């Protein structure tokens, strides 16, 4: 069986530091989290950045400093979020592509997000795709609903392959307003993907473990982290991101699909090598 690509999403943009003290918000916290998660089996880090007050920010200087520090300290594939927070503008979300990442998230449609709306217009999705290709950034297609799979296919039909030549998606399940974190929803998406695509799945909140197990059983990969889950078990808050990666790696080993090292993840995803030659 193939190894498991583990992505860690350590911070997100929607949780306050005061509500989750273990959330990595400063650059030092982000880097030490990344090192611990790499040691625990992660190969990719999905990065949201916070400001000096721990509020979410897309400030280009801060995002670039985070990308550079993560590169310096780890071998992880560095994937910046272009989703930002629900309140961020399209211009700010596009600008993070200038931070020099290996990869970036690309959400393929609008979705209700709790009491908010995570807005992703078709023209904006097209622009993100094209600007990533121009900058040699590998997209990770974020799919919160079955309709987002159709939108990703429409994008690929219109423009061809992304930079790197490979299609990798993340099924984000269990967001209030998106698809549920169920085996049925996961299967409906997986059968609708292009046959050559690889995929991860993320179960938000209490769907974390069922989605993790379904992804491992279905030949997919996994994303875990405090962006998506703040409760380790009923009544037990998550201690830190490494705890979530350790658990995912343990499940992956039990499934005889051990964690994929970052260098193999680069090859699978079509990400540039650190020397610039793929
Ligand atoms: N914060 C969410 C509204 C992404 O990073 O690309 C969007 C999000 C997706 O987290
Ligand atoms: Zn995110």
XYZ file of N, CA, C and O and ligand atoms in Angstrom, residues 13-14 46 48 81-86 105 107 113 118 142 144 227, ligand 1:
78
model
N -7.387 30.554 10.683
C -7.644 31.993 10.822
C -8.882 32.253 11.661
O -9.272 33.398 11.847
N -9.494 31.197 12.170
C -10.813 31.400 12.774
C -10.832 31.212 14.290
O -11.819 31.530 14.933
N 0.349 23.633 6.095
C -0.615 24.599 5.535
C -0.588 25.814 6.468
O -0.953 25.711 7.641
N -1.287 29.593 7.909
C -1.967 30.879 8.138
C -1.096 31.642 9.120
O -0.539 31.051 10.048
N -1.860 29.563 2.783
C -3.310 29.653 2.582
C -3.628 30.879 1.741
O -3.179 31.985 2.050
N -4.415 30.672 0.688
C -4.988 31.832 0.000
C -6.445 32.023 0.425
O -7.140 32.876 -0.114
N -6.873 31.185 1.374
C -8.239 31.321 1.889
C -8.339 32.444 2.897
O -9.336 33.163 2.961
N -7.262 32.593 3.672
C -7.251 33.633 4.700
C -8.382 33.438 5.691
O -8.757 32.314 6.013
N -8.918 34.557 6.149
C -10.088 34.536 7.030
C -11.296 34.918 6.174
O -11.141 35.509 5.104
N -12.502 34.611 6.669
C -13.706 34.891 5.851
C -13.843 36.376 5.511
O -14.522 36.730 4.557
N -3.095 26.907 -1.146
C -4.452 26.364 -1.212
C -5.265 27.151 -2.236
O -5.013 28.333 -2.477
N -9.352 27.280 -3.030
C -10.712 26.783 -2.792
C -11.564 26.985 -4.042
O -11.588 28.077 -4.624
N -20.071 29.145 5.980
C -18.992 28.798 6.906
C -19.479 29.202 8.294
O -19.256 30.324 8.744
N -17.769 31.944 3.068
C -16.411 31.910 2.521
C -16.574 32.031 1.002
O -16.950 31.095 0.315
N -8.911 22.975 -2.649
C -9.684 22.749 -1.417
C -11.141 22.605 -1.806
O -11.727 23.508 -2.416
N -14.882 21.847 -0.458
C -15.746 21.796 0.727
C -17.090 21.151 0.415
O -17.923 20.996 1.309
N -6.135 24.009 13.109
C -7.052 24.782 12.260
C -8.411 24.087 12.210
O -9.445 24.748 12.100
N -10.327 30.267 6.964
C -11.266 29.708 6.035
C -12.358 30.679 5.767
C -7.720 27.946 3.110
O -6.873 28.095 3.964
O -7.444 27.937 1.919
C -10.652 29.325 4.763
C -9.504 28.417 4.793
C -9.171 27.802 3.490
O -8.853 28.199 5.795
